[in-house]
Amino acid sequence: MTAQSRAGASVEQTLETVFRLESARIVATAARVVRDLGIAEEIAQDVFLAALEQWPGSGLPDRPGAWLAAAAKHRAVDLVRRRETYARKLAEVGRTLDEAAYDPEPSGPGDIDDDVLRLVFTACHPVLSAEARTALTLRLVGGLRTDEIARAFLVPEPTVAQRIVRAKRTLAKAGVDFEVPYGADRAARLDSVLEVIYLIFNEGYAATAGDDLLRPALCEDALRLARVLAALMPKEGEVHGLAALLEIQASRTATRTGPDGAPVLLADQNRRRWNRLLIRRGFAALERAVEAGGANGPYALQATIAACHARAATYASTDWPTIAALYARLATVAPSPVVELNRAVAVSMADGPEAGLALVDALATAPGLDRYHLLPSVRGDLLARLGRTEEARAEFERAAALTRNERERALLLQRAVQAAKSGG
C-alpha cells in the first residue's frame, strides 16, 4: 500500500468515526433549515460523500465535526433558496438563514436550546406510531443502522426499514415543524422521547453488533439528553427516573470491559472503579423522581434496582430479594418478556437456580425471545449452577450463534468451553 493510499484510508476511517458521532447534529442542523427530516438526512449523506472526496487531498480540517455541520447548513440554505417557496421559508426561520450569522435561535424560559433535542421531539411527533417514532429517532439521533434498531426492537429488519421510510414520508406530508412542543403536546410526546433516549443508551451500553461491547458516544449522548430534559421538566418524575437510571448505569462503564475489550461480568467487576460521582448524581435524580411522585414509574423502578447494585459493596452482598421484588413491581407497570427474564435472574440469586430456571423455561415461547441471545445465555448460566454442564454448554453455544456482537460471542463460547471442562 502506498503512502497516499494509507493516508486516504486513514482519512476515511476518521471521517466514518466523526460522522457516526456527529450525524445527529448534522441532520439537526440541516433539518432546522429545510424543515424536512428526510431531506435533512439526504443532505447529511451528501456532505459525508463530499468530505470523502475532498479530505484525502486537502487533509483533515481542524474541527471535522464543525466542517460537516457547516457544509450541511450551507447546502440546506442553498436548497431552500432554490425553492419557489423561499420567501415563505425565509419568513419562518427569519434571519437565521443568513450564513454570516447563523446562530442558535434565542431561547425563552421554556425553550430547549439544543438542535438535537428538537430533532428528537420532531421525530416523536404523535402523527407517527410509537414504533415509528422510536425507530426514526434511533436512526437520526442515535446514528444506528437499521439492523441494530431491529435488534433493539426484537423485530425483523425489513419491518424497521419500512417504519423509517414511512415515518419520513408521514412527517413531510403532515408538514411537521422542526420544534420543541409546549403544553399538552409536549407531554403527549414525552413517553416516546424517554423511550428513545433509553434505547440509545442501551445500544451504547451493550452494542448489538460489531467488534466492541461498548459504544460510549451513544451513552454520552443519551445521558446528555436525559440531563437536559430533567432540567427542563423538574416536575416530571419519570424524566428524573430515566436520568437516575442512566447516571447509575453509566457509572459502571469503565469496568464492563477488560484492557483487551473483553466483557467483564457484573460479578467480576471492580466496584472500587465505579464512578462515584455518577452514582451520587443518580441517587440525587432518583430522589427528585420520588419527590415528583414518580417512584413507581418504569424508569424510576429500574433506577431503584440499579441503586441496589450501586449500594452493594460486593456482588455477594447484593440485596437480591429486594431486586426480585422490584422486578415483580416493574412487570406489573411495564410488562415485557425481557423484564421477566431479568426477574428470573434476580429470583435465581435470591431463591436458588431451580426457581430461576422455572421462570426462564416459562419464557421459551414468549414472543420476540426466540432470537434473543440472552435467553439461552441466562438458561446456560442457571444450568451450569445446577451442575447440568452438558445442557449448559449447548445453551451457551446457542446464545453465541444468536448474538451479533463479537465480544459477546467470544465470551459465550468461552463459557461453553468452561462448562464442557467442568462436566468432564
CSV table of C-alpha atoms in Angstrom, one decimal:
chain,number,residue,atom,x,y,z
A,1,MET,CA,0.0,0.0,0.0
A,2,THR,CA,1.4,3.4,-1.0
A,3,ALA,CA,1.7,6.3,1.4
A,4,GLN,CA,-1.1,8.1,-0.4
A,5,SER,CA,-3.5,5.1,-0.2
A,6,ARG,CA,-2.6,4.7,3.5
A,7,ALA,CA,-3.4,8.4,4.1
A,8,GLY,CA,-6.7,8.0,2.2
A,9,ALA,CA,-7.7,5.0,4.3
A,10,SER,CA,-6.8,6.9,7.5
A,11,VAL,CA,-9.0,9.9,6.4
A,12,GLU,CA,-11.9,7.6,5.5
A,13,GLN,CA,-11.7,5.9,8.9
A,14,THR,CA,-11.6,9.2,10.7
A,15,LEU,CA,-14.5,10.5,8.6
A,16,GLU,CA,-16.6,7.5,9.4
A,17,THR,CA,-15.9,7.9,13.1
A,18,VAL,CA,-16.7,11.6,13.1
A,19,PHE,CA,-19.8,11.2,11.1
A,20,ARG,CA,-21.1,8.5,13.4
A,21,LEU,CA,-20.5,10.7,16.4
A,22,GLU,CA,-21.8,13.9,14.8
A,23,SER,CA,-24.5,12.6,12.5
A,24,ALA,CA,-27.4,13.7,14.8
A,25,ARG,CA,-26.1,17.2,15.0
A,26,ILE,CA,-25.5,17.4,11.2
A,27,VAL,CA,-29.0,16.1,10.4
A,28,ALA,CA,-30.5,18.5,13.1
A,29,THR,CA,-28.6,21.5,11.6
A,30,ALA,CA,-30.0,20.8,8.1
A,31,ALA,CA,-33.5,19.9,9.4
A,32,ARG,CA,-33.7,23.3,11.2
A,33,VAL,CA,-33.4,25.0,7.8
A,34,VAL,CA,-35.3,22.7,5.5
A,35,ARG,CA,-37.9,21.6,8.0
A,36,ASP,CA,-37.9,18.1,6.5
A,37,LEU,CA,-36.1,15.1,8.2
A,38,GLY,CA,-35.9,13.0,5.0
A,39,ILE,CA,-34.2,15.8,3.1
A,40,ALA,CA,-32.0,16.7,6.1
A,41,GLU,CA,-30.7,13.1,6.2
A,42,GLU,CA,-30.0,13.2,2.4
A,43,ILE,CA,-28.1,16.4,2.9
A,44,ALA,CA,-26.0,14.8,5.7
A,45,GLN,CA,-25.2,11.9,3.4
A,46,ASP,CA,-24.2,14.3,0.6
A,47,VAL,CA,-21.9,16.2,3.0
A,48,PHE,CA,-20.3,12.9,4.0
A,49,LEU,CA,-19.6,12.0,0.4
A,50,ALA,CA,-18.2,15.5,-0.3
A,51,ALA,CA,-15.8,15.1,2.6
A,52,LEU,CA,-14.8,11.7,1.4
A,53,GLU,CA,-13.8,13.3,-1.9
A,54,GLN,CA,-12.1,16.4,-0.5
A,55,TRP,CA,-10.3,15.4,2.7
A,56,PRO,CA,-7.8,12.9,1.2
A,57,GLY,CA,-6.4,15.7,-0.9
A,58,SER,CA,-6.9,18.7,1.3
A,59,GLY,CA,-6.2,17.0,4.6
A,60,LEU,CA,-8.4,16.7,7.7
A,61,PRO,CA,-9.8,20.0,8.9
A,62,ASP,CA,-9.0,21.1,12.5
A,63,ARG,CA,-12.6,20.5,13.6
A,64,PRO,CA,-14.1,17.8,11.3
A,65,GLY,CA,-17.5,17.8,13.0
A,66,ALA,CA,-17.8,21.6,12.6
A,67,TRP,CA,-16.8,21.3,9.0
A,68,LEU,CA,-19.5,18.8,8.3
A,69,ALA,CA,-22.1,20.8,10.2
A,70,ALA,CA,-21.2,24.0,8.4
A,71,ALA,CA,-21.3,22.2,5.0
A,72,ALA,CA,-24.7,20.7,5.8
A,73,LYS,CA,-26.0,24.2,6.8
A,74,HIS,CA,-24.8,25.8,3.6
A,75,ARG,CA,-26.3,23.0,1.4
A,76,ALA,CA,-29.6,23.3,3.3
A,77,VAL,CA,-29.6,27.1,2.9
A,78,ASP,CA,-28.9,26.8,-0.8
A,79,LEU,CA,-31.7,24.2,-1.2
A,80,VAL,CA,-34.2,26.5,0.5
A,81,ARG,CA,-33.1,29.4,-1.7
A,82,ARG,CA,-33.7,27.4,-4.8
A,83,ARG,CA,-37.2,26.6,-3.9
A,84,GLU,CA,-40.1,28.6,-5.2
A,85,THR,CA,-41.4,28.9,-1.6
A,86,TYR,CA,-38.1,30.5,-0.4
A,87,ALA,CA,-39.9,33.7,0.7
A,88,ARG,CA,-42.2,31.8,3.0
A,89,LYS,CA,-39.4,29.7,4.4
A,90,LEU,CA,-37.3,32.8,5.0
A,91,ALA,CA,-40.2,34.3,6.9
A,92,GLU,CA,-40.4,31.2,9.1
A,93,VAL,CA,-36.7,31.0,10.0
A,94,GLY,CA,-36.0,34.7,9.9
A,95,ARG,CA,-32.5,35.9,9.8
A,96,THR,CA,-31.1,32.6,11.0
A,97,LEU,CA,-30.7,31.8,7.3
A,98,ASP,CA,-28.0,34.5,7.0
A,99,GLU,CA,-24.9,32.5,6.5
A,100,ALA,CA,-22.8,35.1,8.2
A,101,ALA,CA,-24.8,35.0,11.4
A,102,TYR,CA,-26.4,31.5,11.6
A,103,ASP,CA,-26.5,31.1,15.4
A,104,PRO,CA,-28.9,29.1,17.5
A,105,GLU,CA,-32.3,30.8,18.0
A,106,PRO,CA,-32.6,32.7,21.3
A,107,SER,CA,-34.3,30.6,23.9
A,108,GLY,CA,-37.1,31.6,26.3
A,109,PRO,CA,-37.8,30.1,29.7
A,110,GLY,CA,-39.5,27.1,28.2
A,111,ASP,CA,-37.2,26.5,25.2
A,112,ILE,CA,-34.7,23.8,24.7
A,113,ASP,CA,-31.8,25.4,23.1
A,114,ASP,CA,-30.5,22.3,21.5
A,115,ASP,CA,-31.0,21.2,17.9
A,116,VAL,CA,-30.6,17.5,18.7
A,117,LEU,CA,-33.5,17.7,21.2
A,118,ARG,CA,-35.6,19.5,18.6
A,119,LEU,CA,-34.7,16.6,16.3
A,120,VAL,CA,-35.9,14.1,19.0
A,121,PHE,CA,-39.2,15.8,19.6
A,122,THR,CA,-39.9,16.2,15.9
A,123,ALA,CA,-39.2,12.6,15.2
A,124,CYS,CA,-41.5,11.7,18.2
A,125,HIS,CA,-44.5,13.6,16.7
A,126,PRO,CA,-47.9,11.9,17.6
A,127,VAL,CA,-48.7,11.7,13.9
A,128,LEU,CA,-46.4,8.7,13.9
A,129,SER,CA,-47.0,5.4,15.6
A,130,ALA,CA,-45.0,4.7,18.8
A,131,GLU,CA,-42.9,2.1,16.9
A,132,ALA,CA,-42.2,4.5,14.0
A,133,ARG,CA,-41.2,7.4,16.4
A,134,THR,CA,-38.6,5.3,18.2
A,135,ALA,CA,-37.2,3.7,15.1
A,136,LEU,CA,-36.8,7.1,13.3
A,137,THR,CA,-35.2,8.8,16.3
A,138,LEU,CA,-32.8,6.0,16.8
A,139,ARG,CA,-31.8,6.3,13.2
A,140,LEU,CA,-31.5,10.0,13.1
A,141,VAL,CA,-30.3,10.8,16.6
A,142,GLY,CA,-28.5,7.6,17.6
A,143,GLY,CA,-27.0,7.0,14.2
A,144,LEU,CA,-28.0,3.3,14.5
A,145,ARG,CA,-28.2,1.1,11.4
A,146,THR,CA,-31.5,-0.5,10.5
A,147,ASP,CA,-30.3,-3.9,11.7
A,148,GLU,CA,-29.2,-2.5,15.0
A,149,ILE,CA,-32.6,-0.9,15.6
A,150,ALA,CA,-34.3,-4.2,14.6
A,151,ARG,CA,-32.2,-6.0,17.2
A,152,ALA,CA,-33.2,-3.4,19.9
A,153,PHE,CA,-36.9,-3.9,19.0
A,154,LEU,CA,-36.6,-7.7,18.5
A,155,VAL,CA,-38.4,-7.4,15.2
A,156,PRO,CA,-37.3,-8.2,11.6
A,157,GLU,CA,-35.0,-5.8,9.9
A,158,PRO,CA,-37.4,-5.1,6.9
A,159,THR,CA,-40.1,-4.1,9.3
A,160,VAL,CA,-37.9,-1.4,10.8
A,161,ALA,CA,-36.8,-0.2,7.4
A,162,GLN,CA,-40.4,0.2,6.3
A,163,ARG,CA,-41.2,2.1,9.5
A,164,ILE,CA,-38.4,4.6,8.9
A,165,VAL,CA,-39.3,5.3,5.3
A,166,ARG,CA,-43.0,5.7,6.1
A,167,ALA,CA,-42.2,7.9,9.1
A,168,LYS,CA,-40.2,10.4,7.0
A,169,ARG,CA,-43.0,10.5,4.4
A,170,THR,CA,-45.7,11.0,7.0
A,171,LEU,CA,-43.8,13.9,8.7
A,172,ALA,CA,-43.2,15.5,5.3
A,173,LYS,CA,-46.8,15.1,4.3
A,174,ALA,CA,-48.1,16.5,7.6
A,175,GLY,CA,-45.8,19.5,7.4
A,176,VAL,CA,-44.5,18.9,10.9
A,177,ASP,CA,-42.4,21.8,12.2
A,178,PHE,CA,-38.8,21.3,13.5
A,179,GLU,CA,-39.5,22.4,17.0
A,180,VAL,CA,-39.9,21.6,20.7
A,181,PRO,CA,-43.6,21.5,21.5
A,182,TYR,CA,-45.3,23.1,24.5
A,183,GLY,CA,-48.0,22.3,27.0
A,184,ALA,CA,-50.1,19.2,26.3
A,185,ASP,CA,-48.4,18.5,23.0
A,186,ARG,CA,-45.0,18.2,24.8
A,187,ALA,CA,-46.5,15.8,27.4
A,188,ALA,CA,-48.0,13.7,24.7
A,189,ARG,CA,-44.6,13.1,23.1
A,190,LEU,CA,-42.7,12.7,26.3
A,191,ASP,CA,-43.1,8.9,26.7
A,192,SER,CA,-41.7,8.3,23.2
A,193,VAL,CA,-38.8,10.7,23.8
A,194,LEU,CA,-37.9,8.9,27.1
A,195,GLU,CA,-38.1,5.5,25.4
A,196,VAL,CA,-35.8,6.7,22.6
A,197,ILE,CA,-33.2,8.1,24.9
A,198,TYR,CA,-33.3,4.8,26.9
A,199,LEU,CA,-32.8,2.7,23.8
A,200,ILE,CA,-30.0,4.9,22.6
A,201,PHE,CA,-28.2,4.5,25.9
A,202,ASN,CA,-28.8,0.7,25.8
A,203,GLU,CA,-27.2,0.4,22.4
A,204,GLY,CA,-24.1,2.3,23.7
A,205,TYR,CA,-24.0,0.2,26.9
A,206,ALA,CA,-24.3,-3.2,25.1
A,207,ALA,CA,-23.8,-2.9,21.4
A,208,THR,CA,-26.0,-5.3,19.4
A,209,ALA,CA,-23.3,-5.9,16.8
A,210,GLY,CA,-19.7,-5.2,15.9
A,211,ASP,CA,-16.3,-5.7,17.4
A,212,ASP,CA,-16.8,-3.7,20.6
A,213,LEU,CA,-19.1,-4.3,23.5
A,214,LEU,CA,-19.5,-0.6,24.3
A,215,ARG,CA,-20.3,2.5,22.2
A,216,PRO,CA,-19.5,5.2,24.7
A,217,ALA,CA,-20.5,8.1,22.5
A,218,LEU,CA,-24.1,6.8,22.4
A,219,CYS,CA,-24.2,6.6,26.2
A,220,GLU,CA,-22.9,10.1,26.5
A,221,ASP,CA,-25.4,11.5,24.0
A,222,ALA,CA,-28.3,9.7,25.8
A,223,LEU,CA,-27.1,10.9,29.2
A,224,ARG,CA,-26.8,14.5,28.0
A,225,LEU,CA,-30.3,14.4,26.5
A,226,ALA,CA,-31.7,13.0,29.8
A,227,ARG,CA,-30.0,15.7,31.8
A,228,VAL,CA,-31.3,18.5,29.6
A,229,LEU,CA,-34.8,17.0,29.8
A,230,ALA,CA,-34.6,16.7,33.6
A,231,ALA,CA,-33.6,20.4,33.9
A,232,LEU,CA,-36.4,21.4,31.5
A,233,MET,CA,-39.1,19.4,33.3
A,234,PRO,CA,-38.4,19.5,37.0
A,235,LYS,CA,-41.9,18.2,38.0
A,236,GLU,CA,-41.8,15.1,35.7
A,237,GLY,CA,-41.0,12.2,37.9
A,238,GLU,CA,-40.2,9.8,35.0
A,239,VAL,CA,-37.8,12.2,33.4
A,240,HIS,CA,-35.8,12.2,36.6
A,241,GLY,CA,-36.2,8.4,36.9
A,242,LEU,CA,-34.6,8.0,33.4
A,243,ALA,CA,-31.8,10.4,34.3
A,244,ALA,CA,-31.2,8.5,37.5
A,245,LEU,CA,-31.1,5.1,35.7
A,246,LEU,CA,-28.7,6.3,33.1
A,247,GLU,CA,-26.4,8.1,35.6
A,248,ILE,CA,-26.1,4.9,37.7
A,249,GLN,CA,-25.7,2.6,34.8
A,250,ALA,CA,-23.0,4.8,33.2
A,251,SER,CA,-21.1,4.7,36.5
A,252,ARG,CA,-20.1,1.1,35.6
A,253,THR,CA,-18.9,1.7,32.1
A,254,ALA,CA,-15.2,1.7,32.8
A,255,THR,CA,-15.4,-1.8,34.4
A,256,ARG,CA,-17.6,-3.5,31.9
A,257,THR,CA,-14.7,-4.4,29.7
A,258,GLY,CA,-11.1,-5.5,30.4
A,259,PRO,CA,-7.9,-4.0,29.0
A,260,ASP,CA,-8.4,-6.1,25.8
A,261,GLY,CA,-12.0,-5.1,25.4
A,262,ALA,CA,-13.4,-8.4,26.6
A,263,PRO,CA,-16.7,-8.2,28.6
A,264,VAL,CA,-16.4,-8.4,32.4
A,265,LEU,CA,-19.5,-9.9,34.1
A,266,LEU,CA,-21.1,-7.9,36.9
A,267,ALA,CA,-19.9,-10.4,39.5
A,268,ASP,CA,-16.3,-9.9,38.4
A,269,GLN,CA,-16.3,-6.1,38.1
A,270,ASN,CA,-14.0,-4.0,40.4
A,271,ARG,CA,-16.6,-1.9,42.2
A,272,ARG,CA,-14.0,0.4,43.5
A,273,ARG,CA,-13.7,1.7,40.0
A,274,TRP,CA,-17.3,2.5,39.6
A,275,ASN,CA,-17.7,6.2,39.1
A,276,ARG,CA,-18.9,7.6,42.5
A,277,LEU,CA,-19.8,11.0,41.1
A,278,LEU,CA,-22.2,9.5,38.6
A,279,ILE,CA,-23.7,7.3,41.3
A,280,ARG,CA,-24.3,10.3,43.6
A,281,ARG,CA,-25.9,12.1,40.6
A,282,GLY,CA,-28.1,9.1,40.0
A,283,PHE,CA,-29.1,8.9,43.7
A,284,ALA,CA,-30.0,12.6,43.7
A,285,ALA,CA,-32.0,12.2,40.5
A,286,LEU,CA,-33.9,9.3,42.0
A,287,GLU,CA,-34.8,11.4,45.0
A,288,ARG,CA,-36.2,14.0,42.7
A,289,ALA,CA,-38.2,11.4,40.9
A,290,VAL,CA,-39.7,10.2,44.2
A,291,GLU,CA,-40.4,13.8,45.2
A,292,ALA,CA,-42.2,14.4,41.9
A,293,GLY,CA,-44.4,11.4,42.5
A,294,GLY,CA,-42.7,9.1,40.0
A,295,ALA,CA,-41.4,6.4,42.4
A,296,ASN,CA,-43.5,3.7,40.6
A,297,GLY,CA,-42.7,4.7,37.1
A,298,PRO,CA,-40.8,2.1,34.9
A,299,TYR,CA,-37.6,4.1,34.7
A,300,ALA,CA,-37.7,5.1,38.4
A,301,LEU,CA,-38.1,1.4,39.3
A,302,GLN,CA,-35.2,0.4,37.1
A,303,ALA,CA,-33.2,3.2,38.7
A,304,THR,CA,-34.0,1.8,42.1
A,305,ILE,CA,-32.8,-1.6,41.0
A,306,ALA,CA,-29.6,-0.1,39.7
A,307,ALA,CA,-29.2,1.8,43.0
A,308,CYS,CA,-29.4,-1.6,44.9
A,309,HIS,CA,-26.4,-2.8,42.9
A,310,ALA,CA,-24.6,0.5,43.4
A,311,ARG,CA,-25.1,0.3,47.2
A,312,ALA,CA,-23.7,-3.2,47.5
A,313,ALA,CA,-20.0,-3.2,48.4
A,314,THR,CA,-19.6,-6.7,46.8
A,315,TYR,CA,-21.6,-8.9,44.5
A,316,ALA,CA,-22.2,-11.3,47.3
A,317,SER,CA,-23.8,-8.6,49.5
A,318,THR,CA,-26.3,-7.6,46.8
A,319,ASP,CA,-29.9,-7.4,48.1
A,320,TRP,CA,-31.3,-9.9,45.6
A,321,PRO,CA,-34.7,-10.4,47.4
A,322,THR,CA,-35.4,-6.6,47.1
A,323,ILE,CA,-34.3,-6.6,43.5
A,324,ALA,CA,-36.5,-9.6,42.7
A,325,ALA,CA,-39.4,-7.8,44.3
A,326,LEU,CA,-38.7,-4.6,42.4
A,327,TYR,CA,-38.7,-6.6,39.1
A,328,ALA,CA,-42.1,-8.0,40.1
A,329,ARG,CA,-43.4,-4.5,40.5
A,330,LEU,CA,-41.8,-3.4,37.2
A,331,ALA,CA,-43.5,-6.4,35.5
A,332,THR,CA,-46.9,-5.0,36.5
A,333,VAL,CA,-46.1,-1.5,35.4
A,334,ALA,CA,-44.3,-2.3,32.2
A,335,PRO,CA,-44.8,-6.0,31.4
A,336,SER,CA,-42.4,-7.5,28.8
A,337,PRO,CA,-40.6,-10.8,28.3
A,338,VAL,CA,-37.2,-9.0,28.9
A,339,VAL,CA,-38.4,-7.8,32.3
A,340,GLU,CA,-39.5,-11.3,33.2
A,341,LEU,CA,-36.1,-12.6,32.1
A,342,ASN,CA,-34.3,-10.1,34.4
A,343,ARG,CA,-36.7,-11.1,37.2
A,344,ALA,CA,-35.8,-14.7,36.7
A,345,VAL,CA,-32.1,-13.9,37.2
A,346,ALA,CA,-32.9,-12.0,40.4
A,347,VAL,CA,-35.1,-14.8,41.7
A,348,SER,CA,-32.3,-17.3,40.9
A,349,MET,CA,-30.0,-15.3,43.1
A,350,ALA,CA,-32.5,-14.9,45.9
A,351,ASP,CA,-34.2,-18.3,45.9
A,352,GLY,CA,-31.8,-20.6,44.0
A,353,PRO,CA,-31.1,-21.5,40.4
A,354,GLU,CA,-34.0,-24.0,40.2
A,355,ALA,CA,-36.6,-21.2,41.0
A,356,GLY,CA,-35.0,-19.0,38.3
A,357,LEU,CA,-34.9,-21.8,35.7
A,358,ALA,CA,-38.6,-22.5,36.1
A,359,LEU,CA,-39.3,-18.8,35.2
A,360,VAL,CA,-36.9,-18.9,32.3
A,361,ASP,CA,-38.4,-22.1,30.9
A,362,ALA,CA,-41.8,-20.5,31.0
A,363,LEU,CA,-40.5,-17.8,28.7
A,364,ALA,CA,-39.3,-20.2,26.0
A,365,THR,CA,-42.3,-19.4,23.8
A,366,ALA,CA,-42.6,-15.7,24.7
A,367,PRO,CA,-43.0,-13.5,21.6
A,368,GLY,CA,-39.7,-11.9,20.5
A,369,LEU,CA,-37.4,-14.0,22.6
A,370,ASP,CA,-36.9,-16.8,20.2
A,371,ARG,CA,-33.9,-14.9,18.7
A,372,TYR,CA,-32.9,-13.1,21.8
A,373,HIS,CA,-29.4,-14.4,22.8
A,374,LEU,CA,-29.7,-13.5,26.5
A,375,LEU,CA,-32.5,-16.1,27.0
A,376,PRO,CA,-30.2,-19.2,26.3
A,377,SER,CA,-27.3,-17.3,27.9
A,378,VAL,CA,-29.2,-17.0,31.2
A,379,ARG,CA,-30.5,-20.5,30.9
A,380,GLY,CA,-27.0,-21.8,30.4
A,381,ASP,CA,-25.8,-19.9,33.5
A,382,LEU,CA,-28.6,-21.5,35.6
A,383,LEU,CA,-27.9,-25.0,34.2
A,384,ALA,CA,-24.2,-24.6,35.0
A,385,ARG,CA,-25.0,-23.6,38.6
A,386,LEU,CA,-27.2,-26.7,38.8
A,387,GLY,CA,-24.4,-28.9,37.6
A,388,ARG,CA,-26.1,-29.8,34.3
A,389,THR,CA,-23.0,-28.9,32.4
A,390,GLU,CA,-23.7,-30.5,29.1
A,391,GLU,CA,-27.0,-28.7,28.8
A,392,ALA,CA,-25.3,-25.5,29.8
A,393,ARG,CA,-22.7,-25.9,27.1
A,394,ALA,CA,-25.4,-26.3,24.5
A,395,GLU,CA,-27.2,-23.2,25.7
A,396,PHE,CA,-24.1,-21.1,25.7
A,397,GLU,CA,-23.3,-22.2,22.1
A,398,ARG,CA,-26.9,-21.4,21.0
A,399,ALA,CA,-26.6,-18.0,22.6
A,400,ALA,CA,-23.2,-17.4,20.8
A,401,ALA,CA,-24.8,-18.3,17.5
A,402,LEU,CA,-27.6,-15.7,18.1
A,403,THR,CA,-25.6,-12.7,19.1
A,404,ARG,CA,-24.1,-10.4,16.5
A,405,ASN,CA,-21.6,-8.8,18.9
A,406,GLU,CA,-18.2,-10.4,18.5
A,407,ARG,CA,-17.1,-9.7,22.1
A,408,GLU,CA,-20.3,-11.3,23.5
A,409,ARG,CA,-19.9,-14.3,21.1
A,410,ALA,CA,-16.3,-14.9,22.3
A,411,LEU,CA,-17.4,-14.7,26.0
A,412,LEU,CA,-20.3,-17.1,25.4
A,413,LEU,CA,-18.1,-19.6,23.6
A,414,GLN,CA,-15.6,-19.4,26.4
A,415,ARG,CA,-18.3,-20.2,28.9
A,416,ALA,CA,-19.4,-23.1,26.7
A,417,VAL,CA,-15.8,-24.5,26.9
A,418,GLN,CA,-15.7,-24.0,30.6
A,419,ALA,CA,-19.0,-25.8,31.0
A,420,ALA,CA,-17.7,-28.7,28.9
A,421,LYS,CA,-14.5,-28.9,31.0
A,422,SER,CA,-16.5,-28.8,34.2
A,423,GLY,CA,-18.6,-31.6,33.0
A,424,GLY,CA,-15.6,-33.7,32.0
